[in-house]
Amino acid sequence: MKEFLFFMDTPGIKKYIFESSSLKDIRGASAILDGLNRGWLLDKKKNPGEIYHDLAKKISGLSMSDFIFANGGSALMVLKGEEGEIQAFSNSMEKIYREKTRDAIVPVMAWTEYSPGRFQECLNMVHWKIRRHRTQRSIASFPSTPWAMFDNDTRNHRAECCYQTPGENQIQWISKISDARKKAAREERRVWEEFQNFLGHSIKSPESLESIPGNGSDDKDIAVVYADGNAMGMHIKKISSPKEYAEFSEKIDNASRKATFSALKEIFKGEANARFDIILLGGDDILVVLPPDKACDFVLKTSEAFLLQTQGKFSLSFGISCAKFHSPFYQMVEQAETCLKNAKSEKLPGVDFHVNRSGFYPDITSYRNQTMKKEEVRLTCRPFAIEEFKKYWETARKLKDANVPFSRMHAIACELSKGKIQGHIGWIQGVGRARKQEEKKSLIDLLACWESQNKSCDTIVPWTSLDKKLICGFHDILELYEFIK
């Protein structure tokens, strides 16, 4: 019998999970995909390796030689059999996904003949086939029924049933896809069970995005934090055997989970009800929603814990999007992902963040070009290296502790927006108008934040020189200042 390296990937994860703005529906969709990927949706008592072994045995003449991993929406294994049997296994996996997601998710699978000593070559081949399948897939078509109703949750899927809440006039229309999400949301998620086991006690997950800022909060802001591993692909290219890949995958997955759990446990210690939720957690991917004043601490603690779990060999980069709870959640995730890409493009490990004020701006790059880039100056130092970000966050905290009025900081920021000379004058006036010595000292100490970035001796405070342009991170401090309560 031949051996085949079999790879399965899940396209459209973000669209499926975030097309609804309801936190319960988001949780349900995430639970379905995680349960399918890791297999616990089929059998909660077995681990992923055992479940995939059982699925392979159901195909006559097929067996599994090596189970490598199943997390983060992907699965990799070595199967023994003929190509027709591999195709049958692929068909059975597709059927399971279609049934559980009501045809919303169809996995992409690829395989190639495998022999010991050719692992990296075979891995490259299945990755290439997966990319080809993704680009060549046909567009799904559905019956055209102009008179049909669409579901209230997404407005994307044809409704199959409806209900009316007692005492209300409005009829709620539900699609098969929405119904599956809602049923999954009513059951305890595996990731939440793991988190409660880590805590050692039960904790109630939030009912809605509105409850995350807390009942006593007036601003009702939430933050989406998206994290991803750095240089993981480079390390994978050096792996030479299934065993080595399995050990690496398990190590990274465990590190991500423990780092996330430990950070949340420390930050929200003593709170009876969770003001956060874990949306995605698998492989090196982390997506969490929480109050903005906790987001920066979560980033720093998770980064530190992940480094500790991996003995300093691997790191995470982060993107943060902050907006009102009623903002389009899918676009907040896209913003966080854009910030994550910015963070990974320059400094590793890195952090980038965006705070939406006076409206919601989906295109961060365009917004920054319009508001933070002038002819001679740049008004942001983002993205940051993780250590730079820590320094900025600590400085913002000191300003808050010194009770520096937000109005004074905002006035300085407005002057800096007018250019080099006016910004310099505005800075001096802003510091000079500080009534208390503690306020004045904390503003002067701000200069230490970007002093290390200064490559020129002929600049004037608070400007520094970087890449032949004057920059100032005061707007970054101002936005971080708003995170603190």
CSV table of N, CA and C in Angstrom, one decimal, residues 374-447:
chain,number,residue,atom,x,y,z
A,374,LYS,N,2.1,64.8,7.2
A,374,LYS,CA,2.1,66.1,6.6
A,374,LYS,C,3.4,66.2,5.7
A,375,GLU,N,3.6,67.3,5.1
A,375,GLU,CA,4.8,67.4,4.2
A,375,GLU,C,6.1,67.1,4.9
A,376,GLU,N,6.3,67.7,6.1
A,376,GLU,CA,7.6,67.6,6.7
A,376,GLU,C,7.6,66.7,8.0
A,377,VAL,N,6.4,66.3,8.4
A,377,VAL,CA,6.4,65.6,9.7
A,377,VAL,C,5.4,64.4,9.6
A,378,ARG,N,5.6,63.4,10.5
A,378,ARG,CA,4.7,62.3,10.7
A,378,ARG,C,4.3,62.2,12.1
A,379,LEU,N,3.0,62.1,12.4
A,379,LEU,CA,2.5,62.3,13.7
A,379,LEU,C,2.3,60.9,14.5
A,380,THR,N,2.8,59.9,14.0
A,380,THR,CA,2.7,58.6,14.7
A,380,THR,C,4.0,57.8,14.5
A,381,CYS,N,4.3,57.0,15.5
A,381,CYS,CA,5.5,56.1,15.5
A,381,CYS,C,5.1,54.7,15.3
A,382,ARG,N,3.8,54.4,15.0
A,382,ARG,CA,3.3,53.1,14.8
A,382,ARG,C,3.8,52.5,13.5
A,383,PRO,N,4.0,51.2,13.4
A,383,PRO,CA,3.9,50.2,14.4
A,383,PRO,C,5.1,50.2,15.3
A,384,PHE,N,4.9,49.6,16.5
A,384,PHE,CA,5.9,49.5,17.5
A,384,PHE,C,6.5,48.1,17.6
A,385,ALA,N,7.8,48.1,18.0
A,385,ALA,CA,8.3,46.9,18.6
A,385,ALA,C,7.7,46.7,19.9
A,386,ILE,N,7.6,45.5,20.4
A,386,ILE,CA,6.9,45.2,21.7
A,386,ILE,C,7.4,45.9,22.8
A,387,GLU,N,8.8,46.1,22.9
A,387,GLU,CA,9.4,46.8,24.0
A,387,GLU,C,9.1,48.3,23.9
A,388,GLU,N,9.1,48.9,22.7
A,388,GLU,CA,8.7,50.3,22.5
A,388,GLU,C,7.2,50.5,23.0
A,389,PHE,N,6.4,49.6,22.6
A,389,PHE,CA,5.0,49.7,23.0
A,389,PHE,C,4.8,49.7,24.5
A,390,LYS,N,5.6,48.8,25.1
A,390,LYS,CA,5.6,48.8,26.6
A,390,LYS,C,6.0,50.1,27.2
A,391,LYS,N,7.0,50.7,26.6
A,391,LYS,CA,7.4,52.0,27.1
A,391,LYS,C,6.4,53.1,27.0
A,392,TYR,N,5.7,53.1,25.8
A,392,TYR,CA,4.7,54.1,25.6
A,392,TYR,C,3.5,53.9,26.5
A,393,TRP,N,3.1,52.6,26.7
A,393,TRP,CA,2.0,52.3,27.6
A,393,TRP,C,2.3,52.7,29.0
A,394,GLU,N,3.5,52.5,29.5
A,394,GLU,CA,3.9,52.9,30.9
A,394,GLU,C,3.9,54.4,31.0
A,395,THR,N,4.3,55.1,29.9
A,395,THR,CA,4.3,56.5,30.0
A,395,THR,C,2.9,57.1,30.0
A,396,ALA,N,2.0,56.5,29.2
A,396,ALA,CA,0.6,56.9,29.2
A,396,ALA,C,0.0,56.7,30.6
A,397,ARG,N,0.4,55.6,31.3
A,397,ARG,CA,-0.1,55.4,32.7
A,397,ARG,C,0.4,56.5,33.6
A,398,LYS,N,1.7,56.9,33.5
A,398,LYS,CA,2.2,57.9,34.4
A,398,LYS,C,1.5,59.2,34.2
A,399,LEU,N,1.2,59.5,32.9
A,399,LEU,CA,0.4,60.8,32.7
A,399,LEU,C,-0.9,60.7,33.3
A,400,LYS,N,-1.6,59.6,33.3
A,400,LYS,CA,-2.9,59.4,33.9
A,400,LYS,C,-2.7,59.5,35.4
A,401,ASP,N,-1.7,58.9,36.0
A,401,ASP,CA,-1.5,59.0,37.4
A,401,ASP,C,-1.2,60.4,37.9
A,402,ALA,N,-0.5,61.2,37.0
A,402,ALA,CA,-0.2,62.6,37.3
A,402,ALA,C,-1.4,63.5,37.1
A,403,ASN,N,-2.5,62.9,36.7
A,403,ASN,CA,-3.8,63.7,36.4
A,403,ASN,C,-3.6,64.8,35.4
A,404,VAL,N,-2.8,64.6,34.4
A,404,VAL,CA,-2.6,65.5,33.3
A,404,VAL,C,-4.0,65.6,32.6
A,405,PRO,N,-4.6,66.7,32.5
A,405,PRO,CA,-5.9,66.8,31.8
A,405,PRO,C,-5.8,66.4,30.4
A,406,PHE,N,-6.8,65.6,29.9
A,406,PHE,CA,-6.9,65.2,28.5
A,406,PHE,C,-7.0,66.4,27.6
A,407,SER,N,-7.6,67.5,28.1
A,407,SER,CA,-7.8,68.7,27.2
A,407,SER,C,-6.4,69.3,26.9
A,408,ARG,N,-5.5,69.3,27.9
A,408,ARG,CA,-4.2,69.9,27.7
A,408,ARG,C,-3.4,69.0,26.6
A,409,MET,N,-3.5,67.7,26.8
A,409,MET,CA,-2.8,66.8,25.9
A,409,MET,C,-3.4,67.0,24.5
A,410,HIS,N,-4.7,67.1,24.4
A,410,HIS,CA,-5.3,67.3,23.1
A,410,HIS,C,-4.9,68.6,22.4
A,411,ALA,N,-4.8,69.6,23.2
A,411,ALA,CA,-4.3,70.9,22.7
A,411,ALA,C,-2.9,70.8,22.1
A,412,ILE,N,-2.0,70.1,22.8
A,412,ILE,CA,-0.7,69.9,22.4
A,412,ILE,C,-0.7,69.1,21.0
A,413,ALA,N,-1.5,68.1,21.0
A,413,ALA,CA,-1.6,67.3,19.8
A,413,ALA,C,-2.1,68.1,18.6
A,414,CYS,N,-3.0,69.0,18.8
A,414,CYS,CA,-3.5,69.9,17.7
A,414,CYS,C,-2.4,70.8,17.2
A,415,GLU,N,-1.5,71.3,18.1
A,415,GLU,CA,-0.4,72.2,17.7
A,415,GLU,C,0.6,71.4,16.9
A,416,LEU,N,0.9,70.2,17.4
A,416,LEU,CA,1.8,69.3,16.6
A,416,LEU,C,1.4,69.1,15.2
A,417,SER,N,0.1,69.0,15.0
A,417,SER,CA,-0.5,68.8,13.7
A,417,SER,C,-0.2,69.9,12.7
A,418,LYS,N,0.2,71.1,13.2
A,418,LYS,CA,0.4,72.2,12.4
A,418,LYS,C,1.8,72.3,11.8
A,419,GLY,N,2.7,71.4,12.2
A,419,GLY,CA,4.0,71.4,11.6
A,419,GLY,C,5.2,71.5,12.6
A,420,LYS,N,6.4,71.5,12.1
A,420,LYS,CA,7.6,71.5,12.9
A,420,LYS,C,7.7,72.6,13.9
A,421,ILE,N,7.6,73.9,13.4
A,421,ILE,CA,7.8,75.0,14.3
A,421,ILE,C,6.7,75.3,15.2
A,422,GLN,N,5.5,75.3,14.7
A,422,GLN,CA,4.3,75.5,15.5
A,422,GLN,C,4.1,74.3,16.5
A,423,GLY,N,4.5,73.1,16.2
A,423,GLY,CA,4.5,72.0,17.1
A,423,GLY,C,5.4,72.2,18.2
A,424,HIS,N,6.6,72.7,17.9
A,424,HIS,CA,7.6,73.0,18.9
A,424,HIS,C,7.1,74.0,19.9
A,425,ILE,N,6.5,75.1,19.4
A,425,ILE,CA,6.0,76.2,20.3
A,425,ILE,C,4.9,75.6,21.1
A,426,GLY,N,4.0,74.9,20.5
A,426,GLY,CA,2.8,74.3,21.2
A,426,GLY,C,3.3,73.4,22.3
A,427,TRP,N,4.3,72.6,22.1
A,427,TRP,CA,4.8,71.7,23.1
A,427,TRP,C,5.3,72.5,24.3
A,428,ILE,N,6.1,73.6,24.1
A,428,ILE,CA,6.7,74.4,25.1
A,428,ILE,C,5.6,75.0,25.9
A,429,GLN,N,4.6,75.6,25.2
A,429,GLN,CA,3.4,76.2,25.9
A,429,GLN,C,2.6,75.2,26.7
A,430,GLY,N,2.4,74.0,26.2
A,430,GLY,CA,1.7,73.0,26.9
A,430,GLY,C,2.4,72.6,28.2
A,431,VAL,N,3.7,72.4,28.1
A,431,VAL,CA,4.4,72.0,29.3
A,431,VAL,C,4.4,73.2,30.3
A,432,GLY,N,4.6,74.4,29.8
A,432,GLY,CA,4.7,75.6,30.6
A,432,GLY,C,3.4,75.9,31.4
A,433,ARG,N,2.3,75.5,30.8
A,433,ARG,CA,1.0,75.8,31.4
A,433,ARG,C,0.6,74.8,32.4
A,434,ALA,N,1.3,73.7,32.5
A,434,ALA,CA,1.0,72.7,33.6
A,434,ALA,C,1.2,73.3,34.9
A,435,ARG,N,0.1,73.3,35.7
A,435,ARG,CA,0.1,73.9,37.0
A,435,ARG,C,0.9,73.2,38.1
A,436,LYS,N,0.8,71.9,38.1
A,436,LYS,CA,1.5,71.1,39.1
A,436,LYS,C,2.8,70.6,38.6
A,437,GLN,N,3.8,70.5,39.5
A,437,GLN,CA,5.1,70.1,39.2
A,437,GLN,C,5.1,68.6,38.7
A,438,GLU,N,4.2,67.8,39.2
A,438,GLU,CA,4.1,66.4,38.8
A,438,GLU,C,3.6,66.3,37.4
A,439,GLU,N,2.7,67.2,37.0
A,439,GLU,CA,2.2,67.2,35.6
A,439,GLU,C,3.3,67.6,34.7
A,440,LYS,N,4.0,68.7,35.0
A,440,LYS,CA,5.1,69.2,34.2
A,440,LYS,C,6.2,68.1,34.0
A,441,LYS,N,6.6,67.4,35.1
A,441,LYS,CA,7.6,66.4,35.0
A,441,LYS,C,7.2,65.3,34.1
A,442,SER,N,5.9,64.8,34.3
A,442,SER,CA,5.4,63.7,33.5
A,442,SER,C,5.4,64.0,32.0
A,443,LEU,N,5.1,65.3,31.6
A,443,LEU,CA,5.1,65.7,30.2
A,443,LEU,C,6.6,65.8,29.7
A,444,ILE,N,7.5,66.2,30.5
A,444,ILE,CA,8.9,66.3,30.1
A,444,ILE,C,9.4,64.9,29.9
A,445,ASP,N,9.0,64.0,30.8
A,445,ASP,CA,9.5,62.6,30.8
A,445,ASP,C,9.0,61.9,29.5
A,446,LEU,N,8.0,62.4,28.8
A,446,LEU,CA,7.5,61.9,27.6
A,446,LEU,C,8.6,61.8,26.6
A,447,LEU,N,9.6,62.7,26.6
A,447,LEU,CA,10.6,62.7,25.6
A,447,LEU,C,11.4,61.4,25.6
